[in-house]
């Protein structure tokens, strides 16, 4: 009987709570994701007039955080602090604030992501469940993070390992494995049932890849890792510079939002606005990609996030990596779509300082038949990213 009770407390109960967390977070992800796609379509149809409103929208976002969002401004930093027991709770008012802020950012053309919203929502729900049930808050926070990532991207395997490895680089939180699994797969199923579609592309490795071609791909892995690490470094420096030069958050987002709007209008008439899924589709589908696409998406995303707009970094990182890979392909004699697929995964890994999640998301989105190449390229990206992460609160194993 004691063994049964122990099994219930240590495995079955956390697993069932993971299902509950996943269902709740998957439902919120579906609403958030579908509304975001609708707003993005509206922006694409009226991109220039809406970009003119970007500074005003930024002021509204900053004002909301200043008046009713105090204590939630740290975003992912707060999630990491709660996971380490340094913050007692993640206020649930974070959820409507970050959802609304991200919707407004994307409607008005800011270059930002969406995963930050989903992961923070999942973490808030999971941590709250842990506190209210007397369970391990860190375990359920990780389960919630997995649910948030999986419900939005509909990549449940990658989501599990992203949540397990992102808190501490070089370590896996195996105590949270089972509830993270149940939460992740439940969230994916619920968001899919509610109509949130998954991006996928069919990309195949070139037949008969010789030693020279393999060496080129490995060198590309190093470049992807350096690019991801550089993004993390530049973003942190830009945020620090912006806060120092413009300490008032309203003035900062208005001024830098105006600069971002102008540049987004001048550079491709909105080509680099929003998530960057247009670039991903072009890169992995053999469409038109210019050599400077990755650089402009990189810089405009940094500017948008340094200003204080909401969203995240991951989908723009996918776009940066895919665009870089597609641009390199013709120069090194490798199929651009295949190299775009590798860049999609590896730049994300280099910027988040993770290894397993990027190669698995590559498999889930772009084909598991390419997993050996995802492994090799993402491993090199991980090794050569300079131990940098867009999540500045992430710790290294030795710390």
mmCIF file with all atom_site columns, N, CA, C and O in Angstrom, residues 69-121:
data_model
loop_
_atom_site.group_PDB
_atom_site.id
_atom_site.type_symbol
_atom_site.label_atom_id
_atom_site.label_alt_id
_atom_site.label_comp_id
_atom_site.label_asym_id
_atom_site.label_entity_id
_atom_site.label_seq_id
_atom_site.pdbx_PDB_ins_code
_atom_site.Cartn_x
_atom_site.Cartn_y
_atom_site.Cartn_z
_atom_site.occupancy
_atom_site.B_iso_or_equiv
_atom_site.pdbx_formal_charge
_atom_site.auth_seq_id
_atom_site.auth_comp_id
_atom_site.auth_asym_id
_atom_site.auth_atom_id
_atom_site.pdbx_PDB_model_num
ATOM 1   N N  . UNK A 1 69  ? 0.617  46.460 -14.220 1.00 0.00 ? 69  UNK A N  1
ATOM 2   C CA . UNK A 1 69  ? 1.482  45.301 -14.399 1.00 0.00 ? 69  UNK A CA 1
ATOM 3   C C  . UNK A 1 69  ? 2.724  45.290 -13.547 1.00 0.00 ? 69  UNK A C  1
ATOM 4   O O  . UNK A 1 69  ? 3.659  44.523 -13.820 1.00 0.00 ? 69  UNK A O  1
ATOM 5   N N  . UNK A 1 70  ? 2.758  46.109 -12.509 1.00 0.00 ? 70  UNK A N  1
ATOM 6   C CA . UNK A 1 70  ? 3.948  46.144 -11.664 1.00 0.00 ? 70  UNK A CA 1
ATOM 7   C C  . UNK A 1 70  ? 4.227  44.752 -11.092 1.00 0.00 ? 70  UNK A C  1
ATOM 8   O O  . UNK A 1 70  ? 3.331  44.086 -10.580 1.00 0.00 ? 70  UNK A O  1
ATOM 9   N N  . UNK A 1 71  ? 5.483  44.340 -11.180 1.00 0.00 ? 71  UNK A N  1
ATOM 10  C CA . UNK A 1 71  ? 5.873  43.014 -10.719 1.00 0.00 ? 71  UNK A CA 1
ATOM 11  C C  . UNK A 1 71  ? 5.897  41.979 -11.817 1.00 0.00 ? 71  UNK A C  1
ATOM 12  O O  . UNK A 1 71  ? 6.378  40.868 -11.610 1.00 0.00 ? 71  UNK A O  1
ATOM 13  N N  . UNK A 1 72  ? 5.394  42.350 -13.022 1.00 0.00 ? 72  UNK A N  1
ATOM 14  C CA . UNK A 1 72  ? 5.401  41.397 -14.133 1.00 0.00 ? 72  UNK A CA 1
ATOM 15  C C  . UNK A 1 72  ? 6.342  41.822 -15.256 1.00 0.00 ? 72  UNK A C  1
ATOM 16  O O  . UNK A 1 72  ? 6.476  41.116 -16.252 1.00 0.00 ? 72  UNK A O  1
ATOM 17  N N  . UNK A 1 73  ? 6.992  42.994 -15.093 1.00 0.00 ? 73  UNK A N  1
ATOM 18  C CA . UNK A 1 73  ? 7.796  43.548 -16.175 1.00 0.00 ? 73  UNK A CA 1
ATOM 19  C C  . UNK A 1 73  ? 8.969  42.661 -16.562 1.00 0.00 ? 73  UNK A C  1
ATOM 20  O O  . UNK A 1 73  ? 9.444  42.717 -17.700 1.00 0.00 ? 73  UNK A O  1
ATOM 21  N N  . UNK A 1 74  ? 9.429  41.840 -15.642 1.00 0.00 ? 74  UNK A N  1
ATOM 22  C CA . UNK A 1 74  ? 10.636 41.053 -15.902 1.00 0.00 ? 74  UNK A CA 1
ATOM 23  C C  . UNK A 1 74  ? 10.377 39.885 -16.832 1.00 0.00 ? 74  UNK A C  1
ATOM 24  O O  . UNK A 1 74  ? 11.311 39.255 -17.308 1.00 0.00 ? 74  UNK A O  1
ATOM 25  N N  . UNK A 1 75  ? 9.111  39.567 -17.096 1.00 0.00 ? 75  UNK A N  1
ATOM 26  C CA . UNK A 1 75  ? 8.782  38.554 -18.087 1.00 0.00 ? 75  UNK A CA 1
ATOM 27  C C  . UNK A 1 75  ? 9.422  37.207 -17.811 1.00 0.00 ? 75  UNK A C  1
ATOM 28  O O  . UNK A 1 75  ? 9.211  36.590 -16.765 1.00 0.00 ? 75  UNK A O  1
ATOM 29  N N  . UNK A 1 76  ? 10.252 36.751 -18.752 1.00 0.00 ? 76  UNK A N  1
ATOM 30  C CA . UNK A 1 76  ? 10.899 35.445 -18.587 1.00 0.00 ? 76  UNK A CA 1
ATOM 31  C C  . UNK A 1 76  ? 11.843 35.440 -17.399 1.00 0.00 ? 76  UNK A C  1
ATOM 32  O O  . UNK A 1 76  ? 12.060 34.398 -16.777 1.00 0.00 ? 76  UNK A O  1
ATOM 33  N N  . UNK A 1 77  ? 12.399 36.592 -17.054 1.00 0.00 ? 77  UNK A N  1
ATOM 34  C CA . UNK A 1 77  ? 13.229 36.663 -15.860 1.00 0.00 ? 77  UNK A CA 1
ATOM 35  C C  . UNK A 1 77  ? 12.447 36.273 -14.616 1.00 0.00 ? 77  UNK A C  1
ATOM 36  O O  . UNK A 1 77  ? 12.963 35.575 -13.727 1.00 0.00 ? 77  UNK A O  1
ATOM 37  N N  . UNK A 1 78  ? 11.197 36.713 -14.535 1.00 0.00 ? 78  UNK A N  1
ATOM 38  C CA . UNK A 1 78  ? 10.339 36.348 -13.409 1.00 0.00 ? 78  UNK A CA 1
ATOM 39  C C  . UNK A 1 78  ? 10.070 34.848 -13.395 1.00 0.00 ? 78  UNK A C  1
ATOM 40  O O  . UNK A 1 78  ? 10.038 34.216 -12.324 1.00 0.00 ? 78  UNK A O  1
ATOM 41  N N  . UNK A 1 79  ? 9.891  34.250 -14.568 1.00 0.00 ? 79  UNK A N  1
ATOM 42  C CA . UNK A 1 79  ? 9.670  32.798 -14.655 1.00 0.00 ? 79  UNK A CA 1
ATOM 43  C C  . UNK A 1 79  ? 10.878 32.050 -14.094 1.00 0.00 ? 79  UNK A C  1
ATOM 44  O O  . UNK A 1 79  ? 10.736 31.107 -13.304 1.00 0.00 ? 79  UNK A O  1
ATOM 45  N N  . UNK A 1 80  ? 12.074 32.454 -14.485 1.00 0.00 ? 80  UNK A N  1
ATOM 46  C CA . UNK A 1 80  ? 13.285 31.792 -13.991 1.00 0.00 ? 80  UNK A CA 1
ATOM 47  C C  . UNK A 1 80  ? 13.427 31.991 -12.484 1.00 0.00 ? 80  UNK A C  1
ATOM 48  O O  . UNK A 1 80  ? 13.833 31.064 -11.767 1.00 0.00 ? 80  UNK A O  1
ATOM 49  N N  . UNK A 1 81  ? 13.121 33.183 -11.995 1.00 0.00 ? 81  UNK A N  1
ATOM 50  C CA . UNK A 1 81  ? 13.210 33.440 -10.557 1.00 0.00 ? 81  UNK A CA 1
ATOM 51  C C  . UNK A 1 81  ? 12.236 32.564 -9.787  1.00 0.00 ? 81  UNK A C  1
ATOM 52  O O  . UNK A 1 81  ? 12.577 32.014 -8.726  1.00 0.00 ? 81  UNK A O  1
ATOM 53  N N  . UNK A 1 82  ? 11.011 32.411 -10.299 1.00 0.00 ? 82  UNK A N  1
ATOM 54  C CA . UNK A 1 82  ? 10.029 31.549 -9.631  1.00 0.00 ? 82  UNK A CA 1
ATOM 55  C C  . UNK A 1 82  ? 10.495 30.101 -9.651  1.00 0.00 ? 82  UNK A C  1
ATOM 56  O O  . UNK A 1 82  ? 10.329 29.368 -8.668  1.00 0.00 ? 82  UNK A O  1
ATOM 57  N N  . UNK A 1 83  ? 11.100 29.666 -10.749 1.00 0.00 ? 83  UNK A N  1
ATOM 58  C CA . UNK A 1 83  ? 11.588 28.296 -10.836 1.00 0.00 ? 83  UNK A CA 1
ATOM 59  C C  . UNK A 1 83  ? 12.699 28.007 -9.843  1.00 0.00 ? 83  UNK A C  1
ATOM 60  O O  . UNK A 1 83  ? 12.847 26.868 -9.381  1.00 0.00 ? 83  UNK A O  1
ATOM 61  N N  . UNK A 1 84  ? 13.478 29.017 -9.504  1.00 0.00 ? 84  UNK A N  1
ATOM 62  C CA . UNK A 1 84  ? 14.570 28.834 -8.539  1.00 0.00 ? 84  UNK A CA 1
ATOM 63  C C  . UNK A 1 84  ? 14.148 29.178 -7.116  1.00 0.00 ? 84  UNK A C  1
ATOM 64  O O  . UNK A 1 84  ? 14.975 29.178 -6.201  1.00 0.00 ? 84  UNK A O  1
ATOM 65  N N  . UNK A 1 85  ? 12.878 29.518 -6.917  1.00 0.00 ? 85  UNK A N  1
ATOM 66  C CA . UNK A 1 85  ? 12.401 29.842 -5.585  1.00 0.00 ? 85  UNK A CA 1
ATOM 67  C C  . UNK A 1 85  ? 12.741 31.253 -5.143  1.00 0.00 ? 85  UNK A C  1
ATOM 68  O O  . UNK A 1 85  ? 12.581 31.587 -3.963  1.00 0.00 ? 85  UNK A O  1
ATOM 69  N N  . UNK A 1 86  ? 13.204 32.094 -6.062  1.00 0.00 ? 86  UNK A N  1
ATOM 70  C CA . UNK A 1 86  ? 13.573 33.468 -5.714  1.00 0.00 ? 86  UNK A CA 1
ATOM 71  C C  . UNK A 1 86  ? 12.381 34.422 -5.793  1.00 0.00 ? 86  UNK A C  1
ATOM 72  O O  . UNK A 1 86  ? 12.466 35.553 -5.306  1.00 0.00 ? 86  UNK A O  1
ATOM 73  N N  . UNK A 1 87  ? 11.299 34.000 -6.446  1.00 0.00 ? 87  UNK A N  1
ATOM 74  C CA . UNK A 1 87  ? 10.054 34.776 -6.502  1.00 0.00 ? 87  UNK A CA 1
ATOM 75  C C  . UNK A 1 87  ? 8.938  33.885 -5.995  1.00 0.00 ? 87  UNK A C  1
ATOM 76  O O  . UNK A 1 87  ? 8.844  32.711 -6.377  1.00 0.00 ? 87  UNK A O  1
ATOM 77  N N  . UNK A 1 88  ? 8.106  34.436 -5.132  1.00 0.00 ? 88  UNK A N  1
ATOM 78  C CA . UNK A 1 88  ? 7.073  33.610 -4.489  1.00 0.00 ? 88  UNK A CA 1
ATOM 79  C C  . UNK A 1 88  ? 5.986  33.189 -5.459  1.00 0.00 ? 88  UNK A C  1
ATOM 80  O O  . UNK A 1 88  ? 5.428  32.093 -5.339  1.00 0.00 ? 88  UNK A O  1
ATOM 81  N N  . UNK A 1 89  ? 5.662  34.035 -6.429  1.00 0.00 ? 89  UNK A N  1
ATOM 82  C CA . UNK A 1 89  ? 4.580  33.724 -7.345  1.00 0.00 ? 89  UNK A CA 1
ATOM 83  C C  . UNK A 1 89  ? 4.769  34.439 -8.671  1.00 0.00 ? 89  UNK A C  1
ATOM 84  O O  . UNK A 1 89  ? 5.564  35.377 -8.786  1.00 0.00 ? 89  UNK A O  1
ATOM 85  N N  . UNK A 1 90  ? 4.039  33.959 -9.668  1.00 0.00 ? 90  UNK A N  1
ATOM 86  C CA . UNK A 1 90  ? 3.938  34.647 -10.957 1.00 0.00 ? 90  UNK A CA 1
ATOM 87  C C  . UNK A 1 90  ? 2.517  35.181 -11.036 1.00 0.00 ? 90  UNK A C  1
ATOM 88  O O  . UNK A 1 90  ? 1.566  34.404 -11.180 1.00 0.00 ? 90  UNK A O  1
ATOM 89  N N  . UNK A 1 91  ? 2.322  36.494 -10.895 1.00 0.00 ? 91  UNK A N  1
ATOM 90  C CA . UNK A 1 91  ? 0.955  37.032 -10.852 1.00 0.00 ? 91  UNK A CA 1
ATOM 91  C C  . UNK A 1 91  ? 0.164  36.681 -12.112 1.00 0.00 ? 91  UNK A C  1
ATOM 92  O O  . UNK A 1 91  ? 0.672  36.808 -13.237 1.00 0.00 ? 91  UNK A O  1
ATOM 93  N N  . UNK A 1 92  ? -1.073 36.240 -11.931 1.00 0.00 ? 92  UNK A N  1
ATOM 94  C CA . UNK A 1 92  ? -1.885 35.849 -13.081 1.00 0.00 ? 92  UNK A CA 1
ATOM 95  C C  . UNK A 1 92  ? -2.270 37.035 -13.954 1.00 0.00 ? 92  UNK A C  1
ATOM 96  O O  . UNK A 1 92  ? -2.661 36.845 -15.110 1.00 0.00 ? 92  UNK A O  1
ATOM 97  N N  . UNK A 1 93  ? -2.148 38.258 -13.420 1.00 0.00 ? 93  UNK A N  1
ATOM 98  C CA . UNK A 1 93  ? -2.435 39.416 -14.279 1.00 0.00 ? 93  UNK A CA 1
ATOM 99  C C  . UNK A 1 93  ? -1.414 39.537 -15.403 1.00 0.00 ? 93  UNK A C  1
ATOM 100 O O  . UNK A 1 93  ? -1.632 40.276 -16.371 1.00 0.00 ? 93  UNK A O  1
ATOM 101 N N  . UNK A 1 94  ? -0.310 38.796 -15.289 1.00 0.00 ? 94  UNK A N  1
ATOM 102 C CA . UNK A 1 94  ? 0.660  38.744 -16.376 1.00 0.00 ? 94  UNK A CA 1
ATOM 103 C C  . UNK A 1 94  ? 0.027  38.242 -17.668 1.00 0.00 ? 94  UNK A C  1
ATOM 104 O O  . UNK A 1 94  ? 0.390  38.687 -18.753 1.00 0.00 ? 94  UNK A O  1
ATOM 105 N N  . UNK A 1 95  ? -0.945 37.318 -17.546 1.00 0.00 ? 95  UNK A N  1
ATOM 106 C CA . UNK A 1 95  ? -1.491 36.665 -18.737 1.00 0.00 ? 95  UNK A CA 1
ATOM 107 C C  . UNK A 1 95  ? -2.208 37.653 -19.662 1.00 0.00 ? 95  UNK A C  1
ATOM 108 O O  . UNK A 1 95  ? -1.867 37.756 -20.846 1.00 0.00 ? 95  UNK A O  1
ATOM 109 N N  . UNK A 1 96  ? -3.208 38.409 -19.187 1.00 0.00 ? 96  UNK A N  1
ATOM 110 C CA . UNK A 1 96  ? -3.851 39.353 -20.118 1.00 0.00 ? 96  UNK A CA 1
ATOM 111 C C  . UNK A 1 96  ? -2.921 40.467 -20.575 1.00 0.00 ? 96  UNK A C  1
ATOM 112 O O  . UNK A 1 96  ? -3.033 40.949 -21.703 1.00 0.00 ? 96  UNK A O  1
ATOM 113 N N  . UNK A 1 97  ? -1.977 40.864 -19.720 1.00 0.00 ? 97  UNK A N  1
ATOM 114 C CA . UNK A 1 97  ? -1.062 41.935 -20.099 1.00 0.00 ? 97  UNK A CA 1
ATOM 115 C C  . UNK A 1 97  ? -0.169 41.514 -21.255 1.00 0.00 ? 97  UNK A C  1
ATOM 116 O O  . UNK A 1 97  ? -0.023 42.241 -22.246 1.00 0.00 ? 97  UNK A O  1
ATOM 117 N N  . UNK A 1 98  ? 0.429  40.345 -21.138 1.00 0.00 ? 98  UNK A N  1
ATOM 118 C CA . UNK A 1 98  ? 1.369  39.945 -22.184 1.00 0.00 ? 98  UNK A CA 1
ATOM 119 C C  . UNK A 1 98  ? 0.637  39.529 -23.453 1.00 0.00 ? 98  UNK A C  1
ATOM 120 O O  . UNK A 1 98  ? 1.115  39.759 -24.566 1.00 0.00 ? 98  UNK A O  1
ATOM 121 N N  . UNK A 1 99  ? -0.561 38.951 -23.311 1.00 0.00 ? 99  UNK A N  1
ATOM 122 C CA . UNK A 1 99  ? -1.332 38.631 -24.513 1.00 0.00 ? 99  UNK A CA 1
ATOM 123 C C  . UNK A 1 99  ? -1.731 39.900 -25.254 1.00 0.00 ? 99  UNK A C  1
ATOM 124 O O  . UNK A 1 99  ? -1.535 40.028 -26.464 1.00 0.00 ? 99  UNK A O  1
ATOM 125 N N  . UNK A 1 100 ? -2.295 40.856 -24.527 1.00 0.00 ? 100 UNK A N  1
ATOM 126 C CA . UNK A 1 100 ? -2.723 42.103 -25.149 1.00 0.00 ? 100 UNK A CA 1
ATOM 127 C C  . UNK A 1 100 ? -1.557 42.878 -25.733 1.00 0.00 ? 100 UNK A C  1
ATOM 128 O O  . UNK A 1 100 ? -1.648 43.425 -26.848 1.00 0.00 ? 100 UNK A O  1
ATOM 129 N N  . UNK A 1 101 ? -0.447 42.930 -25.000 1.00 0.00 ? 101 UNK A N  1
ATOM 130 C CA . UNK A 1 101 ? 0.723  43.639 -25.489 1.00 0.00 ? 101 UNK A CA 1
ATOM 131 C C  . UNK A 1 101 ? 1.289  43.023 -26.755 1.00 0.00 ? 101 UNK A C  1
ATOM 132 O O  . UNK A 1 101 ? 1.715  43.732 -27.673 1.00 0.00 ? 101 UNK A O  1
ATOM 133 N N  . UNK A 1 102 ? 1.293  41.705 -26.812 1.00 0.00 ? 102 UNK A N  1
ATOM 134 C CA . UNK A 1 102 ? 1.820  41.025 -27.999 1.00 0.00 ? 102 UNK A CA 1
ATOM 135 C C  . UNK A 1 102 ? 0.878  41.184 -29.182 1.00 0.00 ? 102 UNK A C  1
ATOM 136 O O  . UNK A 1 102 ? 1.322  41.394 -30.323 1.00 0.00 ? 102 UNK A O  1
ATOM 137 N N  . UNK A 1 103 ? -0.420 41.079 -28.946 1.00 0.00 ? 103 UNK A N  1
ATOM 138 C CA . UNK A 1 103 ? -1.382 41.314 -30.040 1.00 0.00 ? 103 UNK A CA 1
ATOM 139 C C  . UNK A 1 103 ? -1.185 42.707 -30.633 1.00 0.00 ? 103 UNK A C  1
ATOM 140 O O  . UNK A 1 103 ? -1.165 42.876 -31.858 1.00 0.00 ? 103 UNK A O  1
ATOM 141 N N  . UNK A 1 104 ? -1.037 43.708 -29.769 1.00 0.00 ? 104 UNK A N  1
ATOM 142 C CA . UNK A 1 104 ? -0.888 45.081 -30.251 1.00 0.00 ? 104 UNK A CA 1
ATOM 143 C C  . UNK A 1 104 ? 0.446  45.249 -30.982 1.00 0.00 ? 104 UNK A C  1
ATOM 144 O O  . UNK A 1 104 ? 0.513  45.913 -32.028 1.00 0.00 ? 104 UNK A O  1
ATOM 145 N N  . UNK A 1 105 ? 1.522  44.658 -30.458 1.00 0.00 ? 105 UNK A N  1
ATOM 146 C CA . UNK A 1 105 ? 2.821  44.718 -31.120 1.00 0.00 ? 105 UNK A CA 1
ATOM 147 C C  . UNK A 1 105 ? 2.733  44.192 -32.545 1.00 0.00 ? 105 UNK A C  1
ATOM 148 O O  . UNK A 1 105 ? 3.235  44.809 -33.491 1.00 0.00 ? 105 UNK A O  1
ATOM 149 N N  . UNK A 1 106 ? 2.067  43.053 -32.721 1.00 0.00 ? 106 UNK A N  1
ATOM 150 C CA . UNK A 1 106 ? 2.002  42.436 -34.048 1.00 0.00 ? 106 UNK A CA 1
ATOM 151 C C  . UNK A 1 106 ? 1.015  43.135 -34.971 1.00 0.00 ? 106 UNK A C  1
ATOM 152 O O  . UNK A 1 106 ? 1.262  43.255 -36.174 1.00 0.00 ? 106 UNK A O  1
ATOM 153 N N  . UNK A 1 107 ? -0.087 43.616 -34.438 1.00 0.00 ? 107 UNK A N  1
ATOM 154 C CA . UNK A 1 107 ? -1.033 44.348 -35.265 1.00 0.00 ? 107 UNK A CA 1
ATOM 155 C C  . UNK A 1 107 ? -0.381 45.575 -35.883 1.00 0.00 ? 107 UNK A C  1
ATOM 156 O O  . UNK A 1 107 ? -0.622 45.903 -37.055 1.00 0.00 ? 107 UNK A O  1
ATOM 157 N N  . UNK A 1 108 ? 0.477  46.244 -35.106 1.00 0.00 ? 108 UNK A N  1
ATOM 158 C CA . UNK A 1 108 ? 1.078  47.498 -35.553 1.00 0.00 ? 108 UNK A CA 1
ATOM 159 C C  . UNK A 1 108 ? 2.440  47.298 -36.218 1.00 0.00 ? 108 UNK A C  1
ATOM 160 O O  . UNK A 1 108 ? 3.099  48.277 -36.567 1.00 0.00 ? 108 UNK A O  1
ATOM 161 N N  . UNK A 1 109 ? 2.869  46.049 -36.384 1.00 0.00 ? 109 UNK A N  1
ATOM 162 C CA . UNK A 1 109 ? 4.031  45.783 -37.220 1.00 0.00 ? 109 UNK A CA 1
ATOM 163 C C  . UNK A 1 109 ? 5.353  45.590 -36.534 1.00 0.00 ? 109 UNK A C  1
ATOM 164 O O  . UNK A 1 109 ? 6.388  45.509 -37.204 1.00 0.00 ? 109 UNK A O  1
ATOM 165 N N  . UNK A 1 110 ? 5.388  45.502 -35.206 1.00 0.00 ? 110 UNK A N  1
ATOM 166 C CA . UNK A 1 110 ? 6.651  45.258 -34.525 1.00 0.00 ? 110 UNK A CA 1
ATOM 167 C C  . UNK A 1 110 ? 7.247  43.911 -34.919 1.00 0.00 ? 110 UNK A C  1
ATOM 168 O O  . UNK A 1 110 ? 6.522  42.946 -35.167 1.00 0.00 ? 110 UNK A O  1
ATOM 169 N N  . UNK A 1 111 ? 8.567  43.844 -34.994 1.00 0.00 ? 111 UNK A N  1
ATOM 170 C CA . UNK A 1 111 ? 9.254  42.594 -35.322 1.00 0.00 ? 111 UNK A CA 1
ATOM 171 C C  . UNK A 1 111 ? 9.535  41.847 -34.025 1.00 0.00 ? 111 UNK A C  1
ATOM 172 O O  . UNK A 1 111 ? 10.498 42.151 -33.309 1.00 0.00 ? 111 UNK A O  1
ATOM 173 N N  . UNK A 1 112 ? 8.692  40.888 -33.709 1.00 0.00 ? 112 UNK A N  1
ATOM 174 C CA . UNK A 1 112 ? 8.803  40.177 -32.437 1.00 0.00 ? 112 UNK A CA 1
ATOM 175 C C  . UNK A 1 112 ? 8.265  38.767 -32.605 1.00 0.00 ? 112 UNK A C  1
ATOM 176 O O  . UNK A 1 112 ? 7.714  38.405 -33.642 1.00 0.00 ? 112 UNK A O  1
ATOM 177 N N  . UNK A 1 113 ? 8.421  37.985 -31.562 1.00 0.00 ? 113 UNK A N  1
ATOM 178 C CA . UNK A 1 113 ? 7.968  36.600 -31.582 1.00 0.00 ? 113 UNK A CA 1
ATOM 179 C C  . UNK A 1 113 ? 6.683  36.411 -30.806 1.00 0.00 ? 113 UNK A C  1
ATOM 180 O O  . UNK A 1 113 ? 5.921  37.353 -30.572 1.00 0.00 ? 113 UNK A O  1
ATOM 181 N N  . UNK A 1 114 ? 6.466  35.176 -30.375 1.00 0.00 ? 114 UNK A N  1
ATOM 182 C CA . UNK A 1 114 ? 5.236  34.843 -29.658 1.00 0.00 ? 114 UNK A CA 1
ATOM 183 C C  . UNK A 1 114 ? 5.461  33.825 -28.547 1.00 0.00 ? 114 UNK A C  1
ATOM 184 O O  . UNK A 1 114 ? 4.595  33.625 -27.702 1.00 0.00 ? 114 UNK A O  1
ATOM 185 N N  . UNK A 1 115 ? 6.615  33.145 -28.553 1.00 0.00 ? 115 UNK A N  1
ATOM 186 C CA . UNK A 1 115 ? 6.807  32.062 -27.579 1.00 0.00 ? 115 UNK A CA 1
ATOM 187 C C  . UNK A 1 115 ? 6.892  32.584 -26.158 1.00 0.00 ? 115 UNK A C  1
ATOM 188 O O  . UNK A 1 115 ? 6.521  31.887 -25.214 1.00 0.00 ? 115 UNK A O  1
ATOM 189 N N  . UNK A 1 116 ? 7.396  33.843 -25.991 1.00 0.00 ? 116 UNK A N  1
ATOM 190 C CA . UNK A 1 116 ? 7.488  34.394 -24.651 1.00 0.00 ? 116 UNK A CA 1
ATOM 191 C C  . UNK A 1 116 ? 6.137  34.437 -23.979 1.00 0.00 ? 116 UNK A C  1
ATOM 192 O O  . UNK A 1 116 ? 6.017  34.194 -22.774 1.00 0.00 ? 116 UNK A O  1
ATOM 193 N N  . UNK A 1 117 ? 5.106  34.734 -24.745 1.00 0.00 ? 117 UNK A N  1
ATOM 194 C CA . UNK A 1 117 ? 3.743  34.768 -24.217 1.00 0.00 ? 117 UNK A CA 1
ATOM 195 C C  . UNK A 1 117 ? 3.329  33.379 -23.759 1.00 0.00 ? 117 UNK A C  1
ATOM 196 O O  . UNK A 1 117 ? 2.880  33.177 -22.624 1.00 0.00 ? 117 UNK A O  1
ATOM 197 N N  . UNK A 1 118 ? 3.471  32.398 -24.645 1.00 0.00 ? 118 UNK A N  1
ATOM 198 C CA . UNK A 1 118 ? 3.003  31.051 -24.350 1.00 0.00 ? 118 UNK A CA 1
ATOM 199 C C  . UNK A 1 118 ? 3.746  30.448 -23.162 1.00 0.00 ? 118 UNK A C  1
ATOM 200 O O  . UNK A 1 118 ? 3.132  29.835 -22.278 1.00 0.00 ? 118 UNK A O  1
ATOM 201 N N  . UNK A 1 119 ? 5.052  30.622 -23.123 1.00 0.00 ? 119 UNK A N  1
ATOM 202 C CA . UNK A 1 119 ? 5.840  30.040 -22.035 1.00 0.00 ? 119 UNK A CA 1
ATOM 203 C C  . UNK A 1 119 ? 5.512  30.718 -20.713 1.00 0.00 ? 119 UNK A C  1
ATOM 204 O O  . UNK A 1 119 ? 5.391  30.057 -19.670 1.00 0.00 ? 119 UNK A O  1
ATOM 205 N N  . UNK A 1 120 ? 5.340  32.047 -20.732 1.00 0.00 ? 120 UNK A N  1
ATOM 206 C CA . UNK A 1 120 ? 4.996  32.739 -19.490 1.00 0.00 ? 120 UNK A CA 1
ATOM 207 C C  . UNK A 1 120 ? 3.592  32.377 -19.010 1.00 0.00 ? 120 UNK A C  1
ATOM 208 O O  . UNK A 1 120 ? 3.355  32.226 -17.810 1.00 0.00 ? 120 UNK A O  1
ATOM 209 N N  . UNK A 1 121 ? 2.654  32.233 -19.938 1.00 0.00 ? 121 UNK A N  1
ATOM 210 C CA . UNK A 1 121 ? 1.302  31.797 -19.552 1.00 0.00 ? 121 UNK A CA 1
ATOM 211 C C  . UNK A 1 121 ? 1.367  30.419 -18.922 1.00 0.00 ? 121 UNK A C  1
ATOM 212 O O  . UNK A 1 121 ? 0.798  30.163 -17.857 1.00 0.00 ? 121 UNK A O  1
#
